[in-house]
Amino acid sequence: MTTILRKYGYRFHFYSAEPDGERPHIHVDGHGGKSKFWLDDLTMSWQIGLNKREVSKIEKAIKEHRSELLERWNEQHG
């Protein structure tokens, strides 16, 4: 598990053994919840235990750091 970013009390990370061919995404943990967001279209795949305000903060952070997240995804998963 590679942590890419910490912001607003959330940890944004990739798993090292992601399924082959799965499109770029980021996992986010924090404040008692978890989620997964697709990086290509900035949509949420799923979430557990997060309210709308928390999801909005996560979306904002992903938008702000999207280029870095995609670059790191490509470095790790090519």
PDB file of N, CA and C in Angstrom, residues 16-69:
ATOM      1  N   SER A  16      -0.580  -2.031  -3.930  1.00  0.00           N
ATOM      2  CA  SER A  16       0.490  -2.448  -4.836  1.00  0.00           C
ATOM      3  C   SER A  16       0.043  -3.538  -5.806  1.00  0.00           C
ATOM      4  N   ALA A  17      -0.945  -4.310  -5.446  1.00  0.00           N
ATOM      5  CA  ALA A  17      -1.406  -5.409  -6.306  1.00  0.00           C
ATOM      6  C   ALA A  17      -2.817  -5.128  -6.830  1.00  0.00           C
ATOM      7  N   GLU A  18      -2.955  -4.073  -7.612  1.00  0.00           N
ATOM      8  CA  GLU A  18      -4.250  -3.755  -8.214  1.00  0.00           C
ATOM      9  C   GLU A  18      -4.508  -4.716  -9.377  1.00  0.00           C
ATOM     10  N   PRO A  19      -5.765  -5.030  -9.658  1.00  0.00           N
ATOM     11  CA  PRO A  19      -6.069  -5.929 -10.777  1.00  0.00           C
ATOM     12  C   PRO A  19      -5.560  -5.373 -12.109  1.00  0.00           C
ATOM     13  N   ASP A  20      -5.027  -6.244 -12.956  1.00  0.00           N
ATOM     14  CA  ASP A  20      -4.551  -5.836 -14.271  1.00  0.00           C
ATOM     15  C   ASP A  20      -5.685  -5.212 -15.068  1.00  0.00           C
ATOM     16  N   GLY A  21      -5.367  -4.136 -15.738  1.00  0.00           N
ATOM     17  CA  GLY A  21      -6.322  -3.504 -16.625  1.00  0.00           C
ATOM     18  C   GLY A  21      -7.326  -2.596 -15.936  1.00  0.00           C
ATOM     19  N   GLU A  22      -7.303  -2.515 -14.612  1.00  0.00           N
ATOM     20  CA  GLU A  22      -8.237  -1.622 -13.933  1.00  0.00           C
ATOM     21  C   GLU A  22      -7.800  -0.181 -14.167  1.00  0.00           C
ATOM     22  N   ARG A  23      -8.757   0.662 -14.472  1.00  0.00           N
ATOM     23  CA  ARG A  23      -8.411   2.041 -14.792  1.00  0.00           C
ATOM     24  C   ARG A  23      -7.886   2.769 -13.552  1.00  0.00           C
ATOM     25  N   PRO A  24      -7.153   3.885 -13.752  1.00  0.00           N
ATOM     26  CA  PRO A  24      -6.534   4.605 -12.637  1.00  0.00           C
ATOM     27  C   PRO A  24      -7.558   5.048 -11.595  1.00  0.00           C
ATOM     28  N   HIS A  25      -7.212   4.811 -10.330  1.00  0.00           N
ATOM     29  CA  HIS A  25      -8.100   5.186  -9.232  1.00  0.00           C
ATOM     30  C   HIS A  25      -7.283   5.407  -7.965  1.00  0.00           C
ATOM     31  N   ILE A  26      -7.931   5.973  -6.973  1.00  0.00           N
ATOM     32  CA  ILE A  26      -7.291   6.233  -5.689  1.00  0.00           C
ATOM     33  C   ILE A  26      -8.220   5.744  -4.581  1.00  0.00           C
ATOM     34  N   HIS A  27      -7.632   5.133  -3.571  1.00  0.00           N
ATOM     35  CA  HIS A  27      -8.371   4.729  -2.378  1.00  0.00           C
ATOM     36  C   HIS A  27      -8.168   5.809  -1.321  1.00  0.00           C
ATOM     37  N   VAL A  28      -9.198   6.076  -0.540  1.00  0.00           N
ATOM     38  CA  VAL A  28      -9.125   7.114   0.485  1.00  0.00           C
ATOM     39  C   VAL A  28      -9.692   6.555   1.781  1.00  0.00           C
ATOM     40  N   ASP A  29      -8.927   6.694   2.861  1.00  0.00           N
ATOM     41  CA  ASP A  29      -9.350   6.251   4.192  1.00  0.00           C
ATOM     42  C   ASP A  29      -9.245   7.426   5.157  1.00  0.00           C
ATOM     43  N   GLY A  30     -10.173   7.485   6.099  1.00  0.00           N
ATOM     44  CA  GLY A  30     -10.075   8.485   7.154  1.00  0.00           C
ATOM     45  C   GLY A  30     -11.419   8.808   7.749  1.00  0.00           C
ATOM     46  N   HIS A  31     -11.398   9.333   8.965  1.00  0.00           N
ATOM     47  CA  HIS A  31     -12.621   9.733   9.676  1.00  0.00           C
ATOM     48  C   HIS A  31     -13.629   8.597   9.755  1.00  0.00           C
ATOM     49  N   GLY A  32     -13.124   7.379   9.856  1.00  0.00           N
ATOM     50  CA  GLY A  32     -13.994   6.217  10.000  1.00  0.00           C
ATOM     51  C   GLY A  32     -14.622   5.710   8.718  1.00  0.00           C
ATOM     52  N   GLY A  33     -14.213   6.250   7.579  1.00  0.00           N
ATOM     53  CA  GLY A  33     -14.785   5.827   6.306  1.00  0.00           C
ATOM     54  C   GLY A  33     -13.727   5.448   5.289  1.00  0.00           C
ATOM     55  N   LYS A  34     -14.196   4.899   4.181  1.00  0.00           N
ATOM     56  CA  LYS A  34     -13.332   4.482   3.077  1.00  0.00           C
ATOM     57  C   LYS A  34     -14.038   4.785   1.769  1.00  0.00           C
ATOM     58  N   SER A  35     -13.249   4.996   0.723  1.00  0.00           N
ATOM     59  CA  SER A  35     -13.835   5.234  -0.597  1.00  0.00           C
ATOM     60  C   SER A  35     -12.823   4.917  -1.683  1.00  0.00           C
ATOM     61  N   LYS A  36     -13.334   4.875  -2.901  1.00  0.00           N
ATOM     62  CA  LYS A  36     -12.501   4.660  -4.086  1.00  0.00           C
ATOM     63  C   LYS A  36     -13.026   5.590  -5.176  1.00  0.00           C
ATOM     64  N   PHE A  37     -12.119   6.337  -5.783  1.00  0.00           N
ATOM     65  CA  PHE A  37     -12.477   7.292  -6.831  1.00  0.00           C
ATOM     66  C   PHE A  37     -11.694   6.993  -8.098  1.00  0.00           C
ATOM     67  N   TRP A  38     -12.380   7.069  -9.232  1.00  0.00           N
ATOM     68  CA  TRP A  38     -11.732   6.939 -10.534  1.00  0.00           C
ATOM     69  C   TRP A  38     -11.052   8.264 -10.850  1.00  0.00           C
ATOM     70  N   LEU A  39      -9.825   8.201 -11.324  1.00  0.00           N
ATOM     71  CA  LEU A  39      -9.074   9.422 -11.610  1.00  0.00           C
ATOM     72  C   LEU A  39      -9.328   9.976 -13.006  1.00  0.00           C
ATOM     73  N   ASP A  40      -9.782   9.134 -13.932  1.00  0.00           N
ATOM     74  CA  ASP A  40      -9.990   9.626 -15.297  1.00  0.00           C
ATOM     75  C   ASP A  40     -11.187  10.567 -15.398  1.00  0.00           C
ATOM     76  N   ASP A  41     -12.288  10.235 -14.736  1.00  0.00           N
ATOM     77  CA  ASP A  41     -13.472  11.105 -14.816  1.00  0.00           C
ATOM     78  C   ASP A  41     -13.882  11.688 -13.460  1.00  0.00           C
ATOM     79  N   LEU A  42     -13.045  11.472 -12.433  1.00  0.00           N
ATOM     80  CA  LEU A  42     -13.251  12.035 -11.096  1.00  0.00           C
ATOM     81  C   LEU A  42     -14.591  11.651 -10.478  1.00  0.00           C
ATOM     82  N   THR A  43     -15.002  10.415 -10.701  1.00  0.00           N
ATOM     83  CA  THR A  43     -16.240   9.937 -10.097  1.00  0.00           C
ATOM     84  C   THR A  43     -15.920   8.939  -8.980  1.00  0.00           C
ATOM     85  N   MET A  44     -16.876   8.800  -8.070  1.00  0.00           N
ATOM     86  CA  MET A  44     -16.700   7.871  -6.964  1.00  0.00           C
ATOM     87  C   MET A  44     -17.161   6.487  -7.375  1.00  0.00           C
ATOM     88  N   SER A  45     -16.337   5.495  -7.127  1.00  0.00           N
ATOM     89  CA  SER A  45     -16.687   4.109  -7.406  1.00  0.00           C
ATOM     90  C   SER A  45     -17.571   3.562  -6.286  1.00  0.00           C
ATOM     91  N   TRP A  46     -17.142   3.796  -5.027  1.00  0.00           N
ATOM     92  CA  TRP A  46     -17.902   3.358  -3.865  1.00  0.00           C
ATOM     93  C   TRP A  46     -17.403   4.099  -2.633  1.00  0.00           C
ATOM     94  N   GLN A  47     -18.207   4.065  -1.574  1.00  0.00           N
ATOM     95  CA  GLN A  47     -17.797   4.635  -0.302  1.00  0.00           C
ATOM     96  C   GLN A  47     -18.545   3.944   0.821  1.00  0.00           C
ATOM     97  N   ILE A  48     -17.905   3.912   1.979  1.00  0.00           N
ATOM     98  CA  ILE A  48     -18.499   3.340   3.185  1.00  0.00           C
ATOM     99  C   ILE A  48     -18.211   4.305   4.335  1.00  0.00           C
ATOM    100  N   GLY A  49     -19.240   4.733   5.032  1.00  0.00           N
ATOM    101  CA  GLY A  49     -19.070   5.503   6.254  1.00  0.00           C
ATOM    102  C   GLY A  49     -18.718   6.966   6.112  1.00  0.00           C
ATOM    103  N   LEU A  50     -18.942   7.552   4.954  1.00  0.00           N
ATOM    104  CA  LEU A  50     -18.656   8.970   4.739  1.00  0.00           C
ATOM    105  C   LEU A  50     -19.943   9.724   4.449  1.00  0.00           C
ATOM    106  N   ASN A  51     -20.054  10.939   4.986  1.00  0.00           N
ATOM    107  CA  ASN A  51     -21.228  11.755   4.662  1.00  0.00           C
ATOM    108  C   ASN A  51     -20.922  12.653   3.454  1.00  0.00           C
ATOM    109  N   LYS A  52     -21.920  13.381   2.990  1.00  0.00           N
ATOM    110  CA  LYS A  52     -21.760  14.204   1.779  1.00  0.00           C
ATOM    111  C   LYS A  52     -20.660  15.250   1.932  1.00  0.00           C
ATOM    112  N   ARG A  53     -20.558  15.845   3.112  1.00  0.00           N
ATOM    113  CA  ARG A  53     -19.530  16.859   3.338  1.00  0.00           C
ATOM    114  C   ARG A  53     -18.131  16.249   3.225  1.00  0.00           C
ATOM    115  N   GLU A  54     -17.951  15.060   3.784  1.00  0.00           N
ATOM    116  CA  GLU A  54     -16.658  14.389   3.712  1.00  0.00           C
ATOM    117  C   GLU A  54     -16.319  14.009   2.272  1.00  0.00           C
ATOM    118  N   VAL A  55     -17.297  13.500   1.547  1.00  0.00           N
ATOM    119  CA  VAL A  55     -17.079  13.142   0.143  1.00  0.00           C
ATOM    120  C   VAL A  55     -16.688  14.379  -0.665  1.00  0.00           C
ATOM    121  N   SER A  56     -17.324  15.516  -0.387  1.00  0.00           N
ATOM    122  CA  SER A  56     -16.989  16.759  -1.096  1.00  0.00           C
ATOM    123  C   SER A  56     -15.553  17.182  -0.837  1.00  0.00           C
ATOM    124  N   LYS A  57     -15.087  17.054   0.410  1.00  0.00           N
ATOM    125  CA  LYS A  57     -13.695  17.397   0.728  1.00  0.00           C
ATOM    126  C   LYS A  57     -12.725  16.490  -0.023  1.00  0.00           C
ATOM    127  N   ILE A  58     -13.055  15.206  -0.066  1.00  0.00           N
ATOM    128  CA  ILE A  58     -12.200  14.257  -0.773  1.00  0.00           C
ATOM    129  C   ILE A  58     -12.166  14.590  -2.262  1.00  0.00           C
ATOM    130  N   GLU A  59     -13.334  14.852  -2.849  1.00  0.00           N
ATOM    131  CA  GLU A  59     -13.395  15.212  -4.269  1.00  0.00           C
ATOM    132  C   GLU A  59     -12.559  16.459  -4.550  1.00  0.00           C
ATOM    133  N   LYS A  60     -12.634  17.450  -3.668  1.00  0.00           N
ATOM    134  CA  LYS A  60     -11.859  18.680  -3.840  1.00  0.00           C
ATOM    135  C   LYS A  60     -10.357  18.371  -3.841  1.00  0.00           C
ATOM    136  N   ALA A  61      -9.915  17.558  -2.898  1.00  0.00           N
ATOM    137  CA  ALA A  61      -8.493  17.208  -2.821  1.00  0.00           C
ATOM    138  C   ALA A  61      -8.045  16.444  -4.063  1.00  0.00           C
ATOM    139  N   ILE A  62      -8.880  15.532  -4.541  1.00  0.00           N
ATOM    140  CA  ILE A  62      -8.528  14.764  -5.740  1.00  0.00           C
ATOM    141  C   ILE A  62      -8.415  15.687  -6.950  1.00  0.00           C
ATOM    142  N   LYS A  63      -9.342  16.628  -7.089  1.00  0.00           N
ATOM    143  CA  LYS A  63      -9.279  17.584  -8.199  1.00  0.00           C
ATOM    144  C   LYS A  63      -8.018  18.428  -8.120  1.00  0.00           C
ATOM    145  N   GLU A  64      -7.663  18.879  -6.914  1.00  0.00           N
ATOM    146  CA  GLU A  64      -6.470  19.716  -6.737  1.00  0.00           C
ATOM    147  C   GLU A  64      -5.183  18.960  -7.058  1.00  0.00           C
ATOM    148  N   HIS A  65      -5.160  17.669  -6.808  1.00  0.00           N
ATOM    149  CA  HIS A  65      -3.927  16.878  -6.942  1.00  0.00           C
ATOM    150  C   HIS A  65      -4.019  15.816  -8.035  1.00  0.00           C
ATOM    151  N   ARG A  66      -4.975  15.951  -8.921  1.00  0.00           N
ATOM    152  CA  ARG A  66      -5.227  14.926  -9.937  1.00  0.00           C
ATOM    153  C   ARG A  66      -3.994  14.607 -10.771  1.00  0.00           C
ATOM    154  N   SER A  67      -3.280  15.623 -11.238  1.00  0.00           N
ATOM    155  CA  SER A  67      -2.091  15.392 -12.077  1.00  0.00           C
ATOM    156  C   SER A  67      -1.058  14.559 -11.340  1.00  0.00           C
ATOM    157  N   GLU A  68      -0.792  14.918 -10.091  1.00  0.00           N
ATOM    158  CA  GLU A  68       0.173  14.170  -9.284  1.00  0.00           C
ATOM    159  C   GLU A  68      -0.293  12.731  -9.054  1.00  0.00           C
ATOM    160  N   LEU A  69      -1.579  12.559  -8.762  1.00  0.00           N
ATOM    161  CA  LEU A  69      -2.118  11.220  -8.519  1.00  0.00           C
ATOM    162  C   LEU A  69      -2.001  10.347  -9.762  1.00  0.00           C
TER     163      LEU A  69
END
